PDB file of C-alpha atoms in Angstrom:
ATOM      1  CA  MET A 295     -34.257 -36.988  94.539  1.00 72.00           C
ATOM      2  CA  SER A 296     -33.471 -33.581  95.956  1.00 72.00           C
ATOM      3  CA  LEU A 297     -33.163 -34.953  99.474  1.00 71.00           C
ATOM      4  CA  PHE A 298     -31.050 -37.913  98.338  1.00 72.00           C
ATOM      5  CA  SER A 299     -28.750 -35.480  96.537  1.00 69.00           C
ATOM      6  CA  SER A 300     -28.448 -33.357  99.674  1.00 72.00           C
ATOM      7  CA  VAL A 301     -27.382 -36.289 101.860  1.00 75.00           C
ATOM      8  CA  ARG A 302     -25.077 -37.808  99.177  1.00 80.00           C
ATOM      9  CA  LEU A 303     -26.724 -41.223  99.428  1.00 83.00           C
ATOM     10  CA  TYR A 304     -24.087 -42.787  97.146  1.00 84.00           C
ATOM     11  CA  ASN A 305     -21.204 -41.699  99.401  1.00 85.00           C
ATOM     12  CA  VAL A 306     -23.045 -42.762 102.553  1.00 90.00           C
ATOM     13  CA  THR A 307     -23.679 -46.227 101.073  1.00 90.00           C
ATOM     14  CA  ILE A 308     -20.030 -46.660 100.062  1.00 89.00           C
ATOM     15  CA  VAL A 309     -18.845 -45.815 103.591  1.00 90.00           C
ATOM     16  CA  ALA A 310     -21.344 -48.273 105.109  1.00 92.00           C
ATOM     17  CA  ILE A 311     -20.154 -51.069 102.816  1.00 90.00           C
ATOM     18  CA  ALA A 312     -16.530 -50.166 103.557  1.00 89.00           C
ATOM     19  CA  GLN A 313     -17.162 -50.352 107.320  1.00 90.00           C
ATOM     20  CA  LEU A 314     -18.767 -53.784 107.007  1.00 89.00           C
ATOM     21  CA  LEU A 315     -16.025 -55.236 104.795  1.00 85.00           C
ATOM     22  CA  ALA A 316     -13.283 -53.708 106.935  1.00 84.00           C
ATOM     23  CA  ALA A 317     -14.810 -55.253 110.060  1.00 85.00           C
ATOM     24  CA  ILE A 318     -15.006 -58.701 108.448  1.00 81.00           C
ATOM     25  CA  PHE A 319     -11.692 -58.873 106.624  1.00 76.00           C
ATOM     26  CA  ILE A 320      -9.291 -56.370 108.226  1.00 75.00           C
ATOM     27  CA  ILE A 321     -10.250 -55.183 111.703  1.00 79.00           C
ATOM     28  CA  ALA A 322     -11.633 -58.444 113.170  1.00 78.00           C
ATOM     29  CA  PRO A 323     -10.291 -61.264 110.963  1.00 71.00           C
ATOM     30  CA  GLU A 324     -10.159 -63.665 113.911  1.00 76.00           C
ATOM     31  CA  LEU A 325     -13.969 -63.699 114.148  1.00 80.00           C
ATOM     32  CA  THR A 326     -16.194 -65.701 111.804  1.00 78.00           C
ATOM     33  CA  VAL A 327     -18.298 -63.897 109.235  1.00 77.00           C
ATOM     34  CA  LYS A 328     -21.445 -65.209 110.905  1.00 81.00           C
ATOM     35  CA  THR A 329     -20.384 -63.849 114.304  1.00 86.00           C
ATOM     36  CA  ILE A 330     -19.748 -60.410 112.846  1.00 87.00           C
ATOM     37  CA  LEU A 331     -22.940 -60.270 110.776  1.00 87.00           C
ATOM     38  CA  LEU A 332     -25.079 -61.368 113.741  1.00 90.00           C
ATOM     39  CA  ASP A 333     -23.570 -58.718 116.018  1.00 91.00           C
ATOM     40  CA  TYR A 334     -26.378 -56.156 116.301  1.00 93.00           C
ATOM     41  CA  ARG A 335     -24.017 -53.584 117.842  1.00 94.00           C
ATOM     42  CA  LEU A 336     -21.923 -53.515 114.667  1.00 94.00           C
ATOM     43  CA  TRP A 337     -25.050 -52.762 112.639  1.00 95.00           C
ATOM     44  CA  LEU A 338     -25.975 -50.010 115.094  1.00 95.00           C
ATOM     45  CA  ILE A 339     -22.514 -48.484 114.591  1.00 95.00           C
ATOM     46  CA  ILE A 340     -22.852 -48.639 110.798  1.00 95.00           C
ATOM     47  CA  ILE A 341     -26.346 -47.106 110.835  1.00 95.00           C
ATOM     48  CA  ALA A 342     -25.218 -44.424 113.299  1.00 95.00           C
ATOM     49  CA  SER A 343     -22.228 -43.609 111.095  1.00 94.00           C
ATOM     50  CA  SER A 344     -24.447 -43.363 108.008  1.00 94.00           C
ATOM     51  CA  ALA A 345     -26.872 -41.065 109.814  1.00 94.00           C
ATOM     52  CA  ALA A 346     -24.094 -38.808 111.125  1.00 94.00           C
ATOM     53  CA  ILE A 347     -22.431 -38.597 107.688  1.00 93.00           C
ATOM     54  CA  ALA A 348     -25.764 -37.722 106.062  1.00 92.00           C
ATOM     55  CA  GLY A 349     -26.207 -34.974 108.649  1.00 91.00           C
ATOM     56  CA  GLY A 350     -22.729 -33.715 107.847  1.00 90.00           C
ATOM     57  CA  TYR A 351     -23.582 -33.384 104.164  1.00 89.00           C
ATOM     58  CA  ILE A 352     -26.765 -31.479 105.011  1.00 88.00           C
ATOM     59  CA  ILE A 353     -25.011 -28.917 107.222  1.00 89.00           C
ATOM     60  CA  ASN A 354     -22.196 -28.582 104.704  1.00 86.00           C
ATOM     61  CA  ASN A 355     -24.686 -27.877 101.899  1.00 82.00           C
ATOM     62  CA  PHE A 356     -26.431 -25.299 104.093  1.00 81.00           C
ATOM     63  CA  TYR A 357     -23.272 -23.246 104.624  1.00 80.00           C
ATOM     64  CA  ASP A 358     -22.034 -23.742 101.042  1.00 78.00           C
ATOM     65  CA  ARG A 359     -25.303 -22.893  99.303  1.00 77.00           C
ATOM     66  CA  GLU A 360     -24.169 -19.559  97.820  1.00 76.00           C
ATOM     67  CA  LYS A 361     -20.794 -20.944  96.749  1.00 75.00           C
ATOM     68  CA  ASP A 362     -22.374 -24.045  95.191  1.00 71.00           C
ATOM     69  CA  LEU A 363     -24.731 -21.880  93.113  1.00 72.00           C
ATOM     70  CA  ILE A 364     -21.585 -20.665  91.327  1.00 75.00           C
ATOM     71  CA  ASN A 365     -19.657 -23.943  91.194  1.00 71.00           C
ATOM     72  CA  ARG A 366     -22.469 -26.412  90.426  1.00 72.00           C
ATOM     73  CA  PRO A 367     -25.686 -24.448  89.733  1.00 68.00           C
ATOM     74  CA  GLN A 368     -27.839 -27.281  88.328  1.00 68.00           C
ATOM     75  CA  LYS A 369     -27.167 -29.682  91.192  1.00 66.00           C
ATOM     76  CA  THR A 370     -27.670 -26.905  93.753  1.00 63.00           C
ATOM     77  CA  LEU A 371     -30.992 -25.871  92.205  1.00 66.00           C
ATOM     78  CA  LEU A 372     -32.149 -29.493  92.499  1.00 62.00           C
ATOM     79  CA  GLU A 373     -31.120 -29.627  96.169  1.00 62.00           C
ATOM     80  CA  ASN A 374     -32.800 -26.267  96.858  1.00 68.00           C
ATOM     81  CA  LYS A 375     -36.175 -27.847  96.070  1.00 74.00           C
ATOM     82  CA  VAL A 376     -36.114 -29.147  99.644  1.00 73.00           C
ATOM     83  CA  SER A 377     -37.162 -26.395 102.034  1.00 75.00           C
ATOM     84  CA  ARG A 378     -34.748 -25.265 104.732  1.00 77.00           C
ATOM     85  CA  SER A 379     -37.202 -26.258 107.459  1.00 82.00           C
ATOM     86  CA  THR A 380     -37.334 -29.805 106.066  1.00 82.00           C
ATOM     87  CA  LEU A 381     -33.541 -29.983 105.845  1.00 83.00           C
ATOM     88  CA  TRP A 382     -33.165 -28.800 109.442  1.00 86.00           C
ATOM     89  CA  SER A 383     -35.719 -31.391 110.576  1.00 89.00           C
ATOM     90  CA  VAL A 384     -33.849 -34.152 108.737  1.00 88.00           C
ATOM     91  CA  TYR A 385     -30.513 -32.836 110.057  1.00 90.00           C
ATOM     92  CA  PHE A 386     -31.523 -32.972 113.723  1.00 93.00           C
ATOM     93  CA  THR A 387     -33.331 -36.297 113.219  1.00 94.00           C
ATOM     94  CA  VAL A 388     -30.376 -38.138 111.675  1.00 93.00           C
ATOM     95  CA  ASN A 389     -27.961 -36.684 114.234  1.00 94.00           C
ATOM     96  CA  GLY A 390     -30.304 -37.735 117.035  1.00 96.00           C
ATOM     97  CA  ILE A 391     -30.448 -41.248 115.561  1.00 95.00           C
ATOM     98  CA  ALA A 392     -26.643 -41.383 115.372  1.00 95.00           C
ATOM     99  CA  PHE A 393     -26.224 -40.343 119.009  1.00 96.00           C
ATOM    100  CA  VAL A 394     -28.950 -42.645 120.368  1.00 96.00           C
ATOM    101  CA  LEU A 395     -27.759 -45.709 118.455  1.00 95.00           C
ATOM    102  CA  GLY A 396     -24.151 -45.012 119.453  1.00 94.00           C
ATOM    103  CA  SER A 397     -25.195 -44.700 123.093  1.00 94.00           C
ATOM    104  CA  ILE A 398     -26.971 -48.081 122.895  1.00 94.00           C
ATOM    105  CA  VAL A 399     -23.660 -49.659 121.853  1.00 93.00           C
ATOM    106  CA  SER A 400     -21.760 -47.951 124.685  1.00 91.00           C
ATOM    107  CA  TRP A 401     -21.377 -44.570 126.315  1.00 91.00           C
ATOM    108  CA  ARG A 402     -18.018 -44.226 124.568  1.00 91.00           C
ATOM    109  CA  ALA A 403     -19.640 -44.754 121.158  1.00 91.00           C
ATOM    110  CA  GLY A 404     -22.323 -42.217 122.017  1.00 93.00           C
ATOM    111  CA  LEU A 405     -19.652 -39.704 123.022  1.00 94.00           C
ATOM    112  CA  PHE A 406     -17.728 -40.488 119.840  1.00 94.00           C
ATOM    113  CA  PHE A 407     -20.711 -39.653 117.627  1.00 95.00           C
ATOM    114  CA  ALA A 408     -21.477 -36.515 119.634  1.00 95.00           C
ATOM    115  CA  PHE A 409     -17.942 -35.244 118.990  1.00 95.00           C
ATOM    116  CA  TYR A 410     -18.105 -36.360 115.361  1.00 95.00           C
ATOM    117  CA  ILE A 411     -21.343 -34.438 114.759  1.00 95.00           C
ATOM    118  CA  PHE A 412     -19.878 -31.352 116.425  1.00 95.00           C
ATOM    119  CA  ALA A 413     -16.663 -31.641 114.386  1.00 94.00           C
ATOM    120  CA  MET A 414     -18.628 -31.763 111.124  1.00 93.00           C
ATOM    121  CA  TRP A 415     -20.600 -28.672 112.119  1.00 93.00           C
ATOM    122  CA  LEU A 416     -17.384 -26.862 113.089  1.00 93.00           C
ATOM    123  CA  TYR A 417     -15.775 -27.820 109.782  1.00 92.00           C
ATOM    124  CA  SER A 418     -18.756 -26.634 107.726  1.00 88.00           C
ATOM    125  CA  HIS A 419     -19.229 -23.413 109.702  1.00 86.00           C
ATOM    126  CA  LYS A 420     -15.638 -22.275 110.268  1.00 86.00           C
ATOM    127  CA  LEU A 421     -12.727 -24.556 109.461  1.00 87.00           C
ATOM    128  CA  LYS A 422     -13.308 -25.106 105.746  1.00 85.00           C
ATOM    129  CA  ARG A 423     -12.692 -21.393 105.133  1.00 83.00           C
ATOM    130  CA  ILE A 424      -9.255 -21.556 106.804  1.00 85.00           C
ATOM    131  CA  LEU A 425      -6.103 -22.271 104.812  1.00 84.00           C
ATOM    132  CA  PHE A 426      -4.921 -25.910 105.167  1.00 85.00           C
ATOM    133  CA  ALA A 427      -7.271 -26.518 108.118  1.00 86.00           C
ATOM    134  CA  GLY A 428     -10.210 -27.142 105.774  1.00 85.00           C
ATOM    135  CA  ASN A 429      -8.392 -29.759 103.687  1.00 86.00           C
ATOM    136  CA  LEU A 430      -6.911 -31.492 106.727  1.00 89.00           C
ATOM    137  CA  MET A 431     -10.214 -31.600 108.599  1.00 90.00           C
ATOM    138  CA  ALA A 432     -12.161 -32.856 105.555  1.00 89.00           C
ATOM    139  CA  ALA A 433      -9.772 -35.792 105.096  1.00 88.00           C
ATOM    140  CA  LEU A 434      -9.826 -36.588 108.834  1.00 90.00           C
ATOM    141  CA  LEU A 435     -13.633 -36.529 108.990  1.00 90.00           C
ATOM    142  CA  ALA A 436     -13.808 -38.914 106.033  1.00 88.00           C
ATOM    143  CA  VAL A 437     -11.680 -41.593 107.763  1.00 88.00           C
ATOM    144  CA  THR A 438     -13.044 -41.002 111.280  1.00 88.00           C
ATOM    145  CA  PRO A 439     -16.027 -43.429 110.971  1.00 88.00           C
ATOM    146  CA  PHE A 440     -13.526 -46.294 110.823  1.00 85.00           C
ATOM    147  CA  PHE A 441     -11.975 -45.361 114.163  1.00 84.00           C
ATOM    148  CA  VAL A 442     -15.185 -46.199 115.985  1.00 86.00           C
ATOM    149  CA  LEU A 443     -14.733 -49.772 114.671  1.00 86.00           C
ATOM    150  CA  PHE A 444     -11.180 -49.831 116.054  1.00 82.00           C
ATOM    151  CA  MET A 445     -12.579 -48.714 119.419  1.00 83.00           C
ATOM    152  CA  TYR A 446     -15.304 -51.359 119.312  1.00 87.00           C
ATOM    153  CA  TYR A 447     -13.079 -54.307 118.375  1.00 84.00           C
ATOM    154  CA  LYS A 448     -10.042 -52.928 120.266  1.00 79.00           C
ATOM    155  CA  ASN A 449      -7.776 -53.852 117.344  1.00 72.00           C
ATOM    156  CA  PHE A 450      -4.993 -51.519 116.220  1.00 69.00           C
ATOM    157  CA  TYR A 451      -2.922 -53.674 113.889  1.00 72.00           C
ATOM    158  CA  PRO A 452      -0.083 -51.885 112.017  1.00 79.00           C
ATOM    159  CA  VAL A 453      -1.601 -52.912 108.671  1.00 76.00           C
ATOM    160  CA  ILE A 454      -4.783 -51.020 109.601  1.00 77.00           C
ATOM    161  CA  LEU A 455      -2.830 -47.850 110.333  1.00 82.00           C
ATOM    162  CA  VAL A 456      -0.991 -48.091 106.998  1.00 86.00           C
ATOM    163  CA  HIS A 457      -4.287 -48.606 105.161  1.00 83.00           C
ATOM    164  CA  GLY A 458      -5.641 -45.579 107.020  1.00 84.00           C
ATOM    165  CA  GLY A 459      -2.630 -43.494 106.018  1.00 88.00           C
ATOM    166  CA  PHE A 460      -3.125 -44.421 102.362  1.00 90.00           C
ATOM    167  CA  LEU A 461      -6.817 -43.513 102.490  1.00 89.00           C
ATOM    168  CA  PHE A 462      -6.085 -40.232 104.299  1.00 90.00           C
ATOM    169  CA  LEU A 463      -3.617 -39.153 101.590  1.00 92.00           C
ATOM    170  CA  ILE A 464      -6.006 -40.074  98.753  1.00 92.00           C
ATOM    171  CA  LEU A 465      -8.762 -38.075 100.445  1.00 91.00           C
ATOM    172  CA  GLY A 466      -6.384 -35.142 100.900  1.00 91.00           C
ATOM    173  CA  MET A 467      -5.628 -35.192  97.161  1.00 92.00           C
ATOM    174  CA  ARG A 468      -9.341 -35.352  96.403  1.00 91.00           C
ATOM    175  CA  GLU A 469     -10.045 -32.325  98.583  1.00 91.00           C
ATOM    176  CA  LEU A 470      -7.280 -30.375  96.849  1.00 92.00           C
ATOM    177  CA  VAL A 471      -8.693 -31.199  93.403  1.00 92.00           C
ATOM    178  CA  LYS A 472     -12.153 -30.141  94.619  1.00 89.00           C
ATOM    179  CA  ASP A 473     -10.666 -26.792  95.642  1.00 89.00           C
ATOM    180  CA  LEU A 474      -9.170 -26.395  92.172  1.00 90.00           C
ATOM    181  CA  GLU A 475     -12.449 -27.151  90.409  1.00 88.00           C
ATOM    182  CA  ASN A 476     -14.393 -24.864  92.805  1.00 86.00           C
ATOM    183  CA  LEU A 477     -11.949 -21.967  92.550  1.00 85.00           C
ATOM    184  CA  ARG A 478     -14.492 -19.458  91.197  1.00 83.00           C
ATOM    185  CA  GLY A 479     -17.030 -19.987  93.954  1.00 82.00           C
ATOM    186  CA  ASP A 480     -14.394 -20.110  96.703  1.00 82.00           C
ATOM    187  CA  LEU A 481     -12.890 -16.851  95.481  1.00 82.00           C
ATOM    188  CA  ALA A 482     -16.293 -15.148  95.305  1.00 80.00           C
ATOM    189  CA  GLN A 483     -17.265 -16.283  98.823  1.00 78.00           C
ATOM    190  CA  ASN A 484     -13.854 -15.555 100.403  1.00 81.00           C
ATOM    191  CA  TYR A 485     -12.897 -19.141 101.185  1.00 84.00           C
ATOM    192  CA  ARG A 486      -9.193 -19.244 102.014  1.00 85.00           C
ATOM    193  CA  THR A 487      -8.397 -22.467 100.184  1.00 87.00           C
ATOM    194  CA  ILE A 488      -4.953 -23.370  98.883  1.00 90.00           C
ATOM    195  CA  PRO A 489      -5.722 -22.398  95.240  1.00 88.00           C
ATOM    196  CA  VAL A 490      -7.286 -19.086  96.342  1.00 88.00           C
ATOM    197  CA  VAL A 491      -4.456 -18.038  98.665  1.00 89.00           C
ATOM    198  CA  LEU A 492      -1.379 -19.661  97.109  1.00 89.00           C
ATOM    199  CA  GLY A 493      -2.464 -20.069  93.492  1.00 90.00           C
ATOM    200  CA  GLU A 494      -2.996 -22.978  91.123  1.00 90.00           C
ATOM    201  CA  LYS A 495       0.719 -23.657  90.582  1.00 92.00           C
ATOM    202  CA  VAL A 496       1.455 -24.137  94.279  1.00 93.00           C
ATOM    203  CA  SER A 497      -1.695 -26.273  94.580  1.00 92.00           C
ATOM    204  CA  LYS A 498      -0.441 -28.543  91.814  1.00 93.00           C
ATOM    205  CA  GLN A 499       2.972 -28.750  93.474  1.00 94.00           C
ATOM    206  CA  PHE A 500       1.300 -29.751  96.718  1.00 93.00           C
ATOM    207  CA  TYR A 501      -0.805 -32.347  94.846  1.00 93.00           C
ATOM    208  CA  THR A 502       2.402 -33.759  93.337  1.00 94.00           C
ATOM    209  CA  PHE A 503       3.929 -33.988  96.814  1.00 94.00           C
ATOM    210  CA  LEU A 504       0.882 -35.853  98.140  1.00 93.00           C
ATOM    211  CA  THR A 505       1.033 -38.247  95.168  1.00 93.00           C
ATOM    212  CA  LEU A 506       4.665 -39.123  95.843  1.00 93.00           C
ATOM    213  CA  LEU A 507       3.878 -39.441  99.554  1.00 94.00           C
ATOM    214  CA  THR A 508       1.061 -41.878  98.785  1.00 93.00           C
ATOM    215  CA  ILE A 509       3.539 -44.225  97.098  1.00 92.00           C
ATOM    216  CA  ILE A 510       5.111 -44.856 100.544  1.00 92.00           C
ATOM    217  CA  PRO A 511       2.125 -46.639 102.189  1.00 91.00           C
ATOM    218  CA  ILE A 512       1.481 -48.462  98.902  1.00 91.00           C
ATOM    219  CA  ALA A 513       5.076 -49.782  98.868  1.00 91.00           C
ATOM    220  CA  VAL A 514       4.900 -50.679 102.575  1.00 91.00           C
ATOM    221  CA  LEU A 515       1.641 -52.610 102.146  1.00 87.00           C
ATOM    222  CA  ILE A 516       2.945 -54.554  99.145  1.00 88.00           C
ATOM    223  CA  GLN A 517       6.396 -55.226 100.601  1.00 87.00           C
ATOM    224  CA  PHE A 518       5.825 -55.879 104.300  1.00 85.00           C
ATOM    225  CA  PHE A 519       2.235 -57.105 104.719  1.00 81.00           C
ATOM    226  CA  ASP A 520       0.391 -60.142 103.436  1.00 77.00           C
ATOM    227  CA  ILE A 521      -2.474 -58.514 101.534  1.00 76.00           C
ATOM    228  CA  GLY A 522      -2.949 -61.261  98.951  1.00 76.00           C
ATOM    229  CA  PHE A 523      -4.334 -60.226  95.585  1.00 77.00           C
ATOM    230  CA  MET A 524      -4.981 -56.719  96.907  1.00 81.00           C
ATOM    231  CA  LYS A 525      -1.350 -55.963  96.011  1.00 85.00           C
ATOM    232  CA  TYR A 526      -2.477 -55.810  92.372  1.00 86.00           C
ATOM    233  CA  TYR A 527      -5.007 -53.144  93.321  1.00 87.00           C
ATOM    234  CA  PHE A 528      -2.300 -51.038  94.942  1.00 88.00           C
ATOM    235  CA  ALA A 529       0.053 -51.538  91.990  1.00 88.00           C
ATOM    236  CA  LEU A 530      -2.733 -50.396  89.655  1.00 89.00           C
ATOM    237  CA  ILE A 531      -3.495 -47.401  91.873  1.00 89.00           C
ATOM    238  CA  ALA A 532       0.162 -46.358  91.938  1.00 89.00           C
ATOM    239  CA  GLY A 533       0.092 -46.308  88.137  1.00 89.00           C
ATOM    240  CA  ALA A 534      -3.199 -44.365  88.064  1.00 88.00           C
ATOM    241  CA  LEU A 535      -1.839 -41.744  90.476  1.00 90.00           C
ATOM    242  CA  LEU A 536       1.271 -41.264  88.349  1.00 88.00           C
ATOM    243  CA  VAL A 537      -0.908 -40.906  85.242  1.00 86.00           C
ATOM    244  CA  CYS A 538      -2.889 -38.181  87.028  1.00 88.00           C
ATOM    245  CA  LEU A 539       0.242 -36.072  87.537  1.00 91.00           C
ATOM    246  CA  PRO A 540       0.571 -34.868  83.916  1.00 91.00           C
ATOM    247  CA  LEU A 541      -3.222 -34.466  83.842  1.00 89.00           C
ATOM    248  CA  ILE A 542      -3.241 -32.159  86.864  1.00 90.00           C
ATOM    249  CA  TRP A 543      -0.419 -30.022  85.449  1.00 92.00           C
ATOM    250  CA  SER A 544      -2.087 -29.677  82.051  1.00 89.00           C
ATOM    251  CA  SER A 545      -5.546 -28.944  83.493  1.00 85.00           C
ATOM    252  CA  ARG A 546      -6.874 -25.401  83.210  1.00 84.00           C
ATOM    253  CA  ARG A 547     -10.646 -25.783  83.144  1.00 83.00           C
ATOM    254  CA  LYS A 548     -13.151 -27.188  85.608  1.00 81.00           C
ATOM    255  CA  ARG A 549     -14.130 -30.177  83.460  1.00 83.00           C
ATOM    256  CA  GLU A 550     -10.464 -31.268  83.370  1.00 86.00           C
ATOM    257  CA  TYR A 551     -10.269 -31.170  87.155  1.00 88.00           C
ATOM    258  CA  LEU A 552     -13.555 -33.080  87.288  1.00 88.00           C
ATOM    259  CA  LEU A 553     -11.905 -35.949  85.396  1.00 89.00           C
ATOM    260  CA  ILE A 554      -9.136 -36.217  88.005  1.00 90.00           C
ATOM    261  CA  HIS A 555     -11.729 -35.941  90.774  1.00 89.00           C
ATOM    262  CA  PHE A 556     -13.652 -38.824  89.175  1.00 90.00           C
ATOM    263  CA  ILE A 557     -10.494 -40.972  88.989  1.00 90.00           C
ATOM    264  CA  LEU A 558      -9.801 -40.399  92.689  1.00 90.00           C
ATOM    265  CA  LYS A 559     -13.404 -41.268  93.570  1.00 88.00           C
ATOM    266  CA  MET A 560     -13.091 -44.502  91.585  1.00 89.00           C
ATOM    267  CA  ILE A 561      -9.847 -45.322  93.417  1.00 88.00           C
ATOM    268  CA  ILE A 562     -11.710 -45.018  96.715  1.00 87.00           C
ATOM    269  CA  ALA A 563     -14.798 -46.937  95.545  1.00 86.00           C
ATOM    270  CA  VAL A 564     -12.800 -49.782  93.962  1.00 86.00           C
ATOM    271  CA  GLY A 565     -10.590 -49.877  97.063  1.00 83.00           C
ATOM    272  CA  VAL A 566     -13.625 -50.683  99.188  1.00 81.00           C
ATOM    273  CA  PHE A 567     -14.415 -53.847  97.232  1.00 79.00           C
ATOM    274  CA  SER A 568     -10.751 -54.758  96.726  1.00 80.00           C
ATOM    275  CA  ILE A 569     -10.702 -55.634 100.441  1.00 74.00           C
ATOM    276  CA  LEU A 570     -12.212 -58.921  99.280  1.00 71.00           C
ATOM    277  CA  LEU A 571      -8.957 -59.668  97.445  1.00 71.00           C
ATOM    278  CA  ILE A 572      -6.827 -59.840 100.596  1.00 68.00           C
ATOM    279  CA  ASP A 573      -7.209 -63.616 100.839  1.00 64.00           C
ATOM    280  CA  LEU A 574      -9.736 -65.046  98.395  1.00 60.00           C
ATOM    281  CA  PRO A 575      -9.413 -68.732  99.450  1.00 61.00           C
ATOM    282  CA  VAL A 576      -9.954 -67.908 103.119  1.00 59.00           C
ATOM    283  CA  ILE A 577     -12.817 -65.571 102.270  1.00 60.00           C
ATOM    284  CA  LEU A 578     -14.548 -68.248 100.210  1.00 62.00           C
ATOM    285  CA  GLU A 579     -14.057 -70.756 103.012  1.00 64.00           C
ATOM    286  CA  ARG A 580     -15.484 -68.348 105.578  1.00 54.00           C
ATOM    287  CA  LEU A 581     -18.475 -67.670 103.367  1.00 57.00           C
ATOM    288  CA  LYS A 582     -19.100 -71.427 103.176  1.00 60.00           C
ATOM    289  CA  THR A 583     -19.201 -71.579 106.964  1.00 57.00           C
ATOM    290  CA  LEU A 584     -21.699 -68.730 106.907  1.00 53.00           C
ATOM    291  CA  ILE A 585     -23.966 -70.649 104.519  1.00 53.00           C
TER     292      ILE A 585
END
């Protein structure tokens, strides 16, 4: 349980599912479901991504251990039951798996995962303590695993870029809320986050700006792209984001920020499975061909 908590198994699983569904229904819609599922290189990419992300969580926990003892003591005490030597062994093992599997797919994929692993180490060691750079890098690292799929399938449709922009903004909002809920630990450990340097009021203003900015890709996706029943998901999300605005401004305590953080996590998780709503009749037909 301690090791699973350290590698954030839930988050890793969600990203893996998101990669698979995105490949089937967004990135390579011209291919049959059977062709995609029987492509061993896609599975290697997904496993490599999962391994690299797990390694990223481990190195992030290592550098944040003292801060997390202040912000989330019970969870950190559970994770500390795994010895540092074991964590380092797991860290180098999963990163080695990511690089080797990526290299089997292609030398470009291997190079991609090498840079991705290095970027996560750099973020955990240095960048997350720097004003704005930490938030920007965290959001970029979260969407980066999907770019390796774009490279593999060589598809860069405009709808994919708009989806990516929406996800990037949601992740940016989530990182900002995390900074607000972790203010005590960040302040004690000299992390130069937006709430620490600029204050809670400016942080909430910036969150409001990101919320309004997120409405743009939502409107573009609904208005200009054929996304089927997924438009109802985006309409619901637009409403949820607007509801969060008065919540963020009225929040003063950590548990109140945790509620907003939970809502944003649910938006991301539900968004993964809402991909299935893009064209239900076609999806059902394609699944019949698979059977």
